[in-house]
Every structure is written in C-alpha cells, then in structure tokens.
PDB file of C-alpha atoms in Angstrom:
ATOM      1  CA  MET A1493     -22.630 -15.103   6.452  1.00 83.00           C
ATOM      2  CA  ALA A1494     -21.734 -17.363   3.646  1.00 90.00           C
ATOM      3  CA  ILE A1495     -17.776 -17.838   3.047  1.00 90.00           C
ATOM      4  CA  GLN A1496     -18.175 -15.700  -0.604  1.00 88.00           C
ATOM      5  CA  ASP A1497     -19.536 -12.787   1.251  1.00 93.00           C
ATOM      6  CA  LEU A1498     -17.178 -12.557   3.937  1.00 97.00           C
ATOM      7  CA  PHE A1499     -14.444 -11.353   1.304  1.00 97.00           C
ATOM      8  CA  SER A1500     -16.889  -9.280  -0.871  1.00 98.00           C
ATOM      9  CA  LEU A1501     -16.646  -5.586  -1.015  1.00 98.00           C
ATOM     10  CA  GLN A1502     -19.808  -4.994  -2.564  1.00 98.00           C
ATOM     11  CA  GLY A1503     -21.342  -1.598  -1.833  1.00 98.00           C
ATOM     12  CA  GLU A1504     -17.774  -0.492  -0.521  1.00 98.00           C
ATOM     13  CA  VAL A1505     -15.678   2.410  -1.926  1.00 98.00           C
ATOM     14  CA  ALA A1506     -12.052   2.231  -1.736  1.00 99.00           C
ATOM     15  CA  ILE A1507      -9.128   5.072  -2.327  1.00 99.00           C
ATOM     16  CA  ILE A1508      -5.912   3.298  -3.514  1.00 99.00           C
ATOM     17  CA  THR A1509      -2.447   5.683  -3.579  1.00 98.00           C
ATOM     18  CA  GLY A1510      -0.061   4.551  -6.288  1.00 98.00           C
ATOM     19  CA  ALA A1511      -2.684   2.610  -8.324  1.00 98.00           C
ATOM     20  CA  GLY A1512      -0.872   3.382 -11.353  1.00 97.00           C
ATOM     21  CA  ARG A1513       1.410   0.110 -11.362  1.00 96.00           C
ATOM     22  CA  GLY A1514       2.380  -2.697  -9.323  1.00 97.00           C
ATOM     23  CA  ILE A1515       1.205  -3.649  -6.021  1.00 98.00           C
ATOM     24  CA  GLY A1516      -1.239  -0.477  -6.008  1.00 98.00           C
ATOM     25  CA  ARG A1517      -2.971  -1.325  -9.790  1.00 98.00           C
ATOM     26  CA  ALA A1518      -3.001  -5.160  -8.425  1.00 98.00           C
ATOM     27  CA  ILE A1519      -5.155  -4.070  -5.355  1.00 98.00           C
ATOM     28  CA  ALA A1520      -7.299  -1.851  -7.235  1.00 98.00           C
ATOM     29  CA  ILE A1521      -8.377  -4.845  -9.771  1.00 98.00           C
ATOM     30  CA  ALA A1522      -8.747  -7.039  -6.776  1.00 98.00           C
ATOM     31  CA  PHE A1523     -10.846  -4.740  -4.990  1.00 98.00           C
ATOM     32  CA  ALA A1524     -12.976  -4.242  -8.100  1.00 98.00           C
ATOM     33  CA  GLN A1525     -13.469  -7.853  -8.719  1.00 98.00           C
ATOM     34  CA  ALA A1526     -15.030  -8.051  -5.402  1.00 98.00           C
ATOM     35  CA  GLY A1527     -17.309  -5.522  -6.067  1.00 98.00           C
ATOM     36  CA  ALA A1528     -15.958  -2.257  -4.661  1.00 98.00           C
ATOM     37  CA  SER A1529     -15.763   1.007  -6.415  1.00 98.00           C
ATOM     38  CA  VAL A1530     -12.505   2.141  -6.694  1.00 98.00           C
ATOM     39  CA  VAL A1531     -10.462   5.482  -6.564  1.00 98.00           C
ATOM     40  CA  CYS A1532      -7.229   5.065  -8.313  1.00 98.00           C
ATOM     41  CA  ALA A1533      -4.526   7.613  -7.634  1.00 98.00           C
ATOM     42  CA  ALA A1534      -1.217   8.577  -8.697  1.00 98.00           C
ATOM     43  CA  ARG A1535       0.621  10.880 -10.254  1.00 97.00           C
ATOM     44  CA  THR A1536       0.721   9.626 -14.155  1.00 97.00           C
ATOM     45  CA  GLN A1537      -2.438  10.082 -15.792  1.00 98.00           C
ATOM     46  CA  ALA A1538      -1.994   7.541 -18.155  1.00 98.00           C
ATOM     47  CA  ASP A1539      -1.382   4.746 -15.581  1.00 98.00           C
ATOM     48  CA  ILE A1540      -4.140   5.478 -13.792  1.00 98.00           C
ATOM     49  CA  ASP A1541      -6.522   5.508 -16.810  1.00 98.00           C
ATOM     50  CA  ASP A1542      -5.322   2.092 -17.549  1.00 98.00           C
ATOM     51  CA  THR A1543      -5.829   1.038 -14.099  1.00 98.00           C
ATOM     52  CA  ALA A1544      -9.458   2.270 -14.126  1.00 98.00           C
ATOM     53  CA  ALA A1545     -10.225   0.871 -17.429  1.00 98.00           C
ATOM     54  CA  GLN A1546      -9.199  -2.388 -15.930  1.00 98.00           C
ATOM     55  CA  CYS A1547     -11.423  -2.309 -12.872  1.00 98.00           C
ATOM     56  CA  ARG A1548     -14.151  -1.342 -15.081  1.00 98.00           C
ATOM     57  CA  GLN A1549     -14.326  -4.526 -17.005  1.00 97.00           C
ATOM     58  CA  SER A1550     -15.076  -6.315 -13.395  1.00 95.00           C
ATOM     59  CA  GLY A1551     -18.262  -4.323 -14.065  1.00 97.00           C
ATOM     60  CA  SER A1552     -17.272  -1.894 -10.934  1.00 98.00           C
ATOM     61  CA  GLN A1553     -17.217   1.770 -11.034  1.00 98.00           C
ATOM     62  CA  ALA A1554     -13.863   3.212 -11.188  1.00 98.00           C
ATOM     63  CA  LEU A1555     -12.257   6.972 -10.935  1.00 98.00           C
ATOM     64  CA  ALA A1556      -8.766   8.073 -12.200  1.00 98.00           C
ATOM     65  CA  VAL A1557      -7.482  10.820 -10.265  1.00 98.00           C
ATOM     66  CA  SER A1558      -4.111  12.560 -10.586  1.00 98.00           C
ATOM     67  CA  CYS A1559      -2.241  13.274  -7.048  1.00 98.00           C
ATOM     68  CA  ASP A1560       0.908  13.708  -5.881  1.00 98.00           C
ATOM     69  CA  VAL A1561       0.780  12.161  -2.202  1.00 98.00           C
ATOM     70  CA  SER A1562       3.562  14.482  -1.246  1.00 97.00           C
ATOM     71  CA  ASN A1563       1.083  17.184  -1.938  1.00 97.00           C
ATOM     72  CA  GLU A1564      -1.423  18.368   0.928  1.00 98.00           C
ATOM     73  CA  ASP A1565      -3.624  20.090  -1.864  1.00 98.00           C
ATOM     74  CA  ASP A1566      -3.514  17.098  -4.022  1.00 98.00           C
ATOM     75  CA  LEU A1567      -4.731  14.843  -1.018  1.00 98.00           C
ATOM     76  CA  ALA A1568      -7.854  17.345   0.019  1.00 98.00           C
ATOM     77  CA  LYS A1569      -8.700  17.332  -3.961  1.00 98.00           C
ATOM     78  CA  LEU A1570      -8.290  13.424  -3.841  1.00 98.00           C
ATOM     79  CA  VAL A1571     -10.873  12.908  -1.060  1.00 98.00           C
ATOM     80  CA  HIS A1572     -13.428  15.739  -2.325  1.00 98.00           C
ATOM     81  CA  THR A1573     -13.406  14.006  -5.576  1.00 98.00           C
ATOM     82  CA  SER A1574     -13.880  10.467  -4.505  1.00 98.00           C
ATOM     83  CA  LEU A1575     -16.863  11.680  -2.065  1.00 98.00           C
ATOM     84  CA  GLU A1576     -18.329  13.717  -4.739  1.00 98.00           C
ATOM     85  CA  GLN A1577     -18.256  11.024  -7.012  1.00 98.00           C
ATOM     86  CA  PHE A1578     -19.138   8.029  -5.071  1.00 98.00           C
ATOM     87  CA  GLY A1579     -20.727   9.206  -1.781  1.00 98.00           C
ATOM     88  CA  LYS A1580     -18.431   7.919   1.000  1.00 98.00           C
ATOM     89  CA  ILE A1581     -14.874   6.284   1.729  1.00 98.00           C
ATOM     90  CA  SER A1582     -15.196   3.031   3.431  1.00 98.00           C
ATOM     91  CA  ILE A1583     -11.641   1.754   2.551  1.00 99.00           C
ATOM     92  CA  LEU A1584      -8.416   3.405   2.393  1.00 99.00           C
ATOM     93  CA  VAL A1585      -5.265   1.751   1.032  1.00 99.00           C
ATOM     94  CA  ASN A1586      -2.280   4.245   1.302  1.00 98.00           C
ATOM     95  CA  ASN A1587       0.321   2.481  -0.818  1.00 98.00           C
ATOM     96  CA  ALA A1588       2.247   5.277  -2.445  1.00 97.00           C
ATOM     97  CA  GLY A1589       5.698   5.236  -1.440  1.00 96.00           C
ATOM     98  CA  GLY A1590       9.034   4.003  -2.145  1.00 94.00           C
ATOM     99  CA  ALA A1591      12.893   4.728  -2.007  1.00 94.00           C
ATOM    100  CA  TYR A1592      16.441   3.893  -3.230  1.00 92.00           C
ATOM    101  CA  PRO A1593      18.800   2.430  -1.526  1.00 94.00           C
ATOM    102  CA  ASN A1594      21.254   5.173   0.212  1.00 96.00           C
ATOM    103  CA  ASP A1595      24.511   5.672   1.861  1.00 97.00           C
ATOM    104  CA  PRO A1596      23.858   6.840   4.998  1.00 97.00           C
ATOM    105  CA  LEU A1597      27.204   9.203   4.776  1.00 97.00           C
ATOM    106  CA  LYS A1598      25.899  10.771   1.864  1.00 97.00           C
ATOM    107  CA  THR A1599      22.051  11.306   2.847  1.00 98.00           C
ATOM    108  CA  ASP A1600      21.537  14.895   3.718  1.00 98.00           C
ATOM    109  CA  ALA A1601      18.375  15.805   6.030  1.00 98.00           C
ATOM    110  CA  LYS A1602      16.359  17.143   3.199  1.00 98.00           C
ATOM    111  CA  ALA A1603      16.887  13.325   1.192  1.00 97.00           C
ATOM    112  CA  PHE A1604      16.175  11.563   4.687  1.00 98.00           C
ATOM    113  CA  ASN A1605      12.753  13.877   5.429  1.00 98.00           C
ATOM    114  CA  ARG A1606      11.624  13.724   1.647  1.00 98.00           C
ATOM    115  CA  ASP A1607      11.801   9.618   1.910  1.00 98.00           C
ATOM    116  CA  PHE A1608       9.962  10.006   5.222  1.00 98.00           C
ATOM    117  CA  ASN A1609       7.141  12.092   4.280  1.00 98.00           C
ATOM    118  CA  PHE A1610       6.644  10.423   1.200  1.00 98.00           C
ATOM    119  CA  ASN A1611       6.110   7.113   3.110  1.00 98.00           C
ATOM    120  CA  VAL A1612       4.744   8.102   6.186  1.00 98.00           C
ATOM    121  CA  THR A1613       3.583  11.754   6.415  1.00 98.00           C
ATOM    122  CA  SER A1614       1.463  11.278   3.093  1.00 98.00           C
ATOM    123  CA  ALA A1615      -0.232   8.324   4.836  1.00 98.00           C
ATOM    124  CA  PHE A1616      -1.171   9.734   7.859  1.00 98.00           C
ATOM    125  CA  THR A1617      -2.403  13.179   6.165  1.00 98.00           C
ATOM    126  CA  LEU A1618      -4.336  11.421   4.031  1.00 98.00           C
ATOM    127  CA  THR A1619      -6.041   9.028   6.737  1.00 98.00           C
ATOM    128  CA  GLN A1620      -6.642  12.350   8.803  1.00 98.00           C
ATOM    129  CA  LEU A1621      -8.581  13.704   5.426  1.00 98.00           C
ATOM    130  CA  CYS A1622     -10.693  10.307   5.029  1.00 98.00           C
ATOM    131  CA  GLN A1623     -11.331   9.881   8.927  1.00 98.00           C
ATOM    132  CA  PRO A1624     -14.899  11.644   9.055  1.00 98.00           C
ATOM    133  CA  SER A1625     -16.085   9.445   6.274  1.00 98.00           C
ATOM    134  CA  LEU A1626     -14.200   6.184   7.533  1.00 98.00           C
ATOM    135  CA  LEU A1627     -16.111   7.024  10.374  1.00 98.00           C
ATOM    136  CA  ALA A1628     -19.077   7.101   9.229  1.00 98.00           C
ATOM    137  CA  SER A1629     -18.943   4.274   7.162  1.00 98.00           C
ATOM    138  CA  LYS A1630     -17.285   2.056  10.027  1.00 98.00           C
ATOM    139  CA  GLY A1631     -14.332   1.401   7.475  1.00 98.00           C
ATOM    140  CA  ASN A1632     -11.125   0.370   7.575  1.00 98.00           C
ATOM    141  CA  VAL A1633      -7.131   1.833   6.497  1.00 99.00           C
ATOM    142  CA  ILE A1634      -4.909  -0.576   4.931  1.00 99.00           C
ATOM    143  CA  ASN A1635      -0.881   0.549   5.026  1.00 99.00           C
ATOM    144  CA  ILE A1636       1.724  -0.893   2.626  1.00 98.00           C
ATOM    145  CA  THR A1637       4.652  -1.002   4.686  1.00 98.00           C
ATOM    146  CA  SER A1638       7.749  -3.274   3.848  1.00 97.00           C
ATOM    147  CA  ALA A1639       9.716  -6.160   4.954  1.00 97.00           C
ATOM    148  CA  VAL A1640      12.653  -4.027   5.412  1.00 96.00           C
ATOM    149  CA  ALA A1641      10.923  -2.312   8.154  1.00 97.00           C
ATOM    150  CA  ARG A1642      12.112  -5.643  10.299  1.00 96.00           C
ATOM    151  CA  TYR A1643      15.497  -6.580   8.168  1.00 94.00           C
ATOM    152  CA  CYS A1644      18.750  -5.395   9.428  1.00 91.00           C
ATOM    153  CA  GLN A1645      20.509  -5.065   5.907  1.00 91.00           C
ATOM    154  CA  ALA A1646      22.799  -2.318   4.210  1.00 94.00           C
ATOM    155  CA  GLY A1647      21.801   0.430   2.445  1.00 95.00           C
ATOM    156  CA  PHE A1648      18.374   0.752   3.368  1.00 95.00           C
ATOM    157  CA  SER A1649      18.900   3.297   6.657  1.00 97.00           C
ATOM    158  CA  SER A1650      16.233   5.935   4.817  1.00 98.00           C
ATOM    159  CA  TYR A1651      13.585   3.347   3.537  1.00 97.00           C
ATOM    160  CA  GLY A1652      13.834   0.905   6.364  1.00 97.00           C
ATOM    161  CA  THR A1653      13.154   3.981   8.783  1.00 98.00           C
ATOM    162  CA  ALA A1654      10.439   5.342   7.155  1.00 98.00           C
ATOM    163  CA  LYS A1655       8.744   1.750   6.376  1.00 98.00           C
ATOM    164  CA  ALA A1656       9.512   0.649  10.166  1.00 98.00           C
ATOM    165  CA  ALA A1657       7.742   4.270  11.133  1.00 98.00           C
ATOM    166  CA  LEU A1658       4.708   3.131   8.778  1.00 98.00           C
ATOM    167  CA  THR A1659       4.869   0.075  10.491  1.00 98.00           C
ATOM    168  CA  GLN A1660       4.646   1.825  14.176  1.00 98.00           C
ATOM    169  CA  MET A1661       1.732   4.067  13.023  1.00 98.00           C
ATOM    170  CA  THR A1662      -0.518   1.514  11.707  1.00 98.00           C
ATOM    171  CA  LYS A1663      -0.657   0.088  15.375  1.00 98.00           C
ATOM    172  CA  LEU A1664      -0.844   3.520  16.898  1.00 98.00           C
ATOM    173  CA  LEU A1665      -3.656   4.750  14.620  1.00 98.00           C
ATOM    174  CA  ALA A1666      -5.684   1.340  15.389  1.00 98.00           C
ATOM    175  CA  ALA A1667      -5.642   2.307  19.000  1.00 98.00           C
ATOM    176  CA  ASP A1668      -6.683   5.774  18.344  1.00 98.00           C
ATOM    177  CA  PHE A1669      -9.569   4.717  15.683  1.00 98.00           C
ATOM    178  CA  ALA A1670     -10.780   1.715  17.442  1.00 98.00           C
ATOM    179  CA  PRO A1671     -13.723   0.378  17.867  1.00 98.00           C
ATOM    180  CA  ASP A1672     -15.015   2.301  14.463  1.00 98.00           C
ATOM    181  CA  ILE A1673     -12.422   2.279  12.000  1.00 98.00           C
ATOM    182  CA  ARG A1674      -9.759  -1.018  11.802  1.00 99.00           C
ATOM    183  CA  VAL A1675      -6.106  -0.103  10.740  1.00 99.00           C
ATOM    184  CA  ASN A1676      -3.728  -2.549   9.549  1.00 99.00           C
ATOM    185  CA  ALA A1677      -0.578  -3.275   7.284  1.00 98.00           C
ATOM    186  CA  VAL A1678       0.894  -5.625   4.813  1.00 98.00           C
ATOM    187  CA  ALA A1679       4.402  -5.829   4.685  1.00 98.00           C
ATOM    188  CA  PRO A1680       5.678  -6.993   0.931  1.00 98.00           C
ATOM    189  CA  GLY A1681       9.022  -8.842   0.870  1.00 96.00           C
ATOM    190  CA  THR A1682      10.501  -9.104  -2.540  1.00 95.00           C
ATOM    191  CA  ILE A1683       8.058  -8.386  -5.278  1.00 96.00           C
ATOM    192  CA  LEU A1684       8.336  -8.409  -9.107  1.00 94.00           C
ATOM    193  CA  THR A1685       7.263  -5.008  -9.976  1.00 90.00           C
ATOM    194  CA  GLU A1686       8.426  -2.703 -12.434  1.00 84.00           C
ATOM    195  CA  ALA A1687      10.150  -0.632  -9.556  1.00 83.00           C
ATOM    196  CA  LEU A1688      12.502  -3.801  -8.535  1.00 86.00           C
ATOM    197  CA  GLY A1689      12.861  -4.964 -12.327  1.00 82.00           C
ATOM    198  CA  GLN A1690      15.721  -2.058 -12.704  1.00 84.00           C
ATOM    199  CA  PHE A1691      17.761  -3.424 -10.264  1.00 83.00           C
ATOM    200  CA  LEU A1692      17.401  -7.173 -11.976  1.00 88.00           C
ATOM    201  CA  ASN A1693      19.184  -9.414 -14.112  1.00 92.00           C
ATOM    202  CA  THR A1694      19.079 -13.084 -14.470  1.00 92.00           C
ATOM    203  CA  GLU A1695      21.619 -14.104 -11.869  1.00 93.00           C
ATOM    204  CA  ILE A1696      20.553 -11.433  -9.462  1.00 93.00           C
ATOM    205  CA  GLN A1697      16.863 -12.516  -9.549  1.00 94.00           C
ATOM    206  CA  GLU A1698      18.246 -16.411  -8.958  1.00 94.00           C
ATOM    207  CA  LYS A1699      20.219 -15.065  -5.853  1.00 95.00           C
ATOM    208  CA  MET A1700      17.199 -13.337  -4.328  1.00 95.00           C
ATOM    209  CA  THR A1701      15.247 -16.606  -5.274  1.00 96.00           C
ATOM    210  CA  ALA A1702      17.560 -18.658  -3.568  1.00 96.00           C
ATOM    211  CA  LEU A1703      17.415 -16.831  -0.094  1.00 96.00           C
ATOM    212  CA  THR A1704      13.619 -16.984  -0.440  1.00 97.00           C
ATOM    213  CA  PRO A1705      12.520 -19.962   1.582  1.00 97.00           C
ATOM    214  CA  LEU A1706       9.627 -20.831  -0.657  1.00 98.00           C
ATOM    215  CA  LYS A1707      11.913 -20.477  -3.639  1.00 97.00           C
ATOM    216  CA  SER A1708      10.200 -17.887  -5.708  1.00 96.00           C
ATOM    217  CA  LEU A1709       9.750 -14.352  -5.646  1.00 96.00           C
ATOM    218  CA  GLY A1710       6.499 -12.511  -4.663  1.00 97.00           C
ATOM    219  CA  GLN A1711       3.857 -11.111  -7.163  1.00 97.00           C
ATOM    220  CA  PRO A1712       1.684  -8.205  -6.699  1.00 98.00           C
ATOM    221  CA  GLN A1713      -1.301 -10.409  -6.479  1.00 98.00           C
ATOM    222  CA  ASP A1714      -0.058 -12.020  -3.449  1.00 98.00           C
ATOM    223  CA  ILE A1715      -0.061  -8.355  -1.717  1.00 98.00           C
ATOM    224  CA  ALA A1716      -3.394  -7.605  -3.518  1.00 98.00           C
ATOM    225  CA  ALA A1717      -4.881 -10.922  -1.898  1.00 98.00           C
ATOM    226  CA  ALA A1718      -3.701  -9.922   1.636  1.00 98.00           C
ATOM    227  CA  ALA A1719      -5.140  -6.695   1.277  1.00 98.00           C
ATOM    228  CA  LEU A1720      -8.231  -7.803   0.045  1.00 98.00           C
ATOM    229  CA  PHE A1721      -8.673  -9.978   3.165  1.00 98.00           C
ATOM    230  CA  LEU A1722      -7.865  -7.116   5.558  1.00 98.00           C
ATOM    231  CA  ALA A1723     -10.674  -4.889   3.940  1.00 98.00           C
ATOM    232  CA  SER A1724     -13.374  -7.294   3.805  1.00 98.00           C
ATOM    233  CA  PRO A1725     -16.032  -8.666   6.503  1.00 98.00           C
ATOM    234  CA  ALA A1726     -13.614 -11.448   6.880  1.00 98.00           C
ATOM    235  CA  ALA A1727     -11.219  -9.428   8.918  1.00 98.00           C
ATOM    236  CA  ARG A1728     -13.843  -8.111  10.805  1.00 98.00           C
ATOM    237  CA  TRP A1729     -11.680  -8.708  14.170  1.00 98.00           C
ATOM    238  CA  VAL A1730      -8.450  -7.802  12.844  1.00 98.00           C
ATOM    239  CA  SER A1731      -6.889  -4.325  13.581  1.00 98.00           C
ATOM    240  CA  GLY A1732      -3.381  -3.094  14.497  1.00 98.00           C
ATOM    241  CA  LYS A1733      -1.861  -6.024  12.633  1.00 98.00           C
ATOM    242  CA  ILE A1734       0.666  -6.578  10.157  1.00 98.00           C
ATOM    243  CA  ILE A1735       0.322  -9.328   7.470  1.00 98.00           C
ATOM    244  CA  GLU A1736       4.083 -10.275   6.176  1.00 98.00           C
ATOM    245  CA  VAL A1737       3.699 -11.511   2.541  1.00 98.00           C
ATOM    246  CA  ASP A1738       7.569 -12.564   2.030  1.00 97.00           C
ATOM    247  CA  GLY A1739       7.840 -16.241   1.131  1.00 98.00           C
ATOM    248  CA  GLY A1740       8.531 -16.843   4.677  1.00 97.00           C
ATOM    249  CA  ALA A1741      12.057 -14.658   4.570  1.00 97.00           C
ATOM    250  CA  GLU A1742      13.076 -14.003   8.036  1.00 94.00           C
ATOM    251  CA  SER A1743      16.065 -11.876   6.722  1.00 94.00           C
ATOM    252  CA  THR A1744      16.721  -9.789   3.514  1.00 93.00           C
ATOM    253  CA  THR A1745      17.108 -11.300   0.153  1.00 93.00           C
ATOM    254  CA  TRP A1746      18.639  -8.395  -1.105  1.00 88.00           C
ATOM    255  CA  PRO A1747      22.100 -10.307  -2.607  1.00 86.00           C
ATOM    256  CA  PHE A1748      24.143  -6.930  -2.512  1.00 80.00           C
TER     257      PHE A1748
END
C-alpha cells in the first residue's frame, strides 16, 4: 500500500462528538480532507453547521446533528441518523467532554457524577450504540482523554479522575472488542482552544509556554493529526494505546 493510502479515510464514515469547536472541529475537518464522510455532533446547531460546511469544502459529505451526549435519546438519534444517511459507521471519535477546575471540599456528589457522566459514561454509551456497525465495518474508536489524567495537580480532582477513567476504559474496551474493533485514545496537553482561552492572558500563556519542553502550546490540528493516524490504515496494528500529544510535558503546565 502506498504511504498516502495508509493515511486515507476514503469510503469511511466517522461520527465526531463535540465537533462544533476546537479539537472536535479540527478532527472533523481533517477526516473530511482525508476522504471520510463525517457526522458532526454537538449541542449548538450553528456551530456544527459551520463545521460541516468547512468539511464539505474538501469534497466530502458532512452531516450536522444536534446532540447532547449526556442524553441517551440524543445518542440513539445520532446513531440512527448517521446510519440512515450513510449506511454505516466505521469510526467513532468520543471528543465531547470537559469540566471546570474544582475545589474537592466544595464539590458535591451531583457535580462529581455530572463530570464523570459527561466525560466517561457518554462515551461508553455511544460506543455501545455504535458497536454493531463498527463490528460490521471492522472499524475503530478514538477517545479524546487528557494529560490531566496522569498529572498530579491541584484543582482537577473531578476532571482528572474522569479522564483517567476514560483512559483506562479505552484499554479495557480494546481488549473486549479485539480483534474486530480497534480502540485507542489521544491525550492532549495544553491546547489553544476557546475553552482554554477563557483562562488565559499574556502572562499566563507565557508561563504555560515556559513550562512546556517544546516551548509552544498545542493547536487543535496537532490532536487532529494524531486522531487521523489512529483512524487510518496506518494504525491497523495499534489498539488499546494512548497517544500523548503534549509538547513533551511530563508534569502540569497549569501555572496557578
């Protein structure tokens, strides 16, 4: 197989959650540029409409489906609509997630469980729903976890615990679904997205950059490139693995 074909997604159908902005949008566009038909899912219709329009500029088909991943009915509708439109699902990217920093003494069980369900349970449920189609297509799942899953840092007991669970779930589902469905994850470090931007000013960004060995913060496309590798035939012998894309950081770059 020619090297360019190893990274082609021609003929594949991918669902990407959290595709309205940031990392999810970058992954959707990258997959479309690689030839996949993409289903862009997020809560805000205007955002995913814009992502889908950018995907179509590559000549690929793109569908925008409004979806709250915390709602099981929405997840079922997302899978049904994708299959109705494209006839199969061969790639699932569980990207939707996130949480604010938290004080463990002020975080009640409801808030803790909300963060866990948003980051972990939603990915588990959507993977279950997609499994029959992924099995038929010998497809793959990519979970977007986080470097915070392995860093020891104050203020992230809720989010970090959830992402650590997602990391471990990735490895366990890879064992469950082998050899027919590959399951992997990407663990981003500090990525310049709108979600991070609300915490940044020039001083804070300079501190975070200084704490990063490669002396720059990441871009959404850096994560999209890793996801493209995992989704493509180039990664046919890769499952149960976490690709860390973090500028070389082995400890937190959070400067607070």
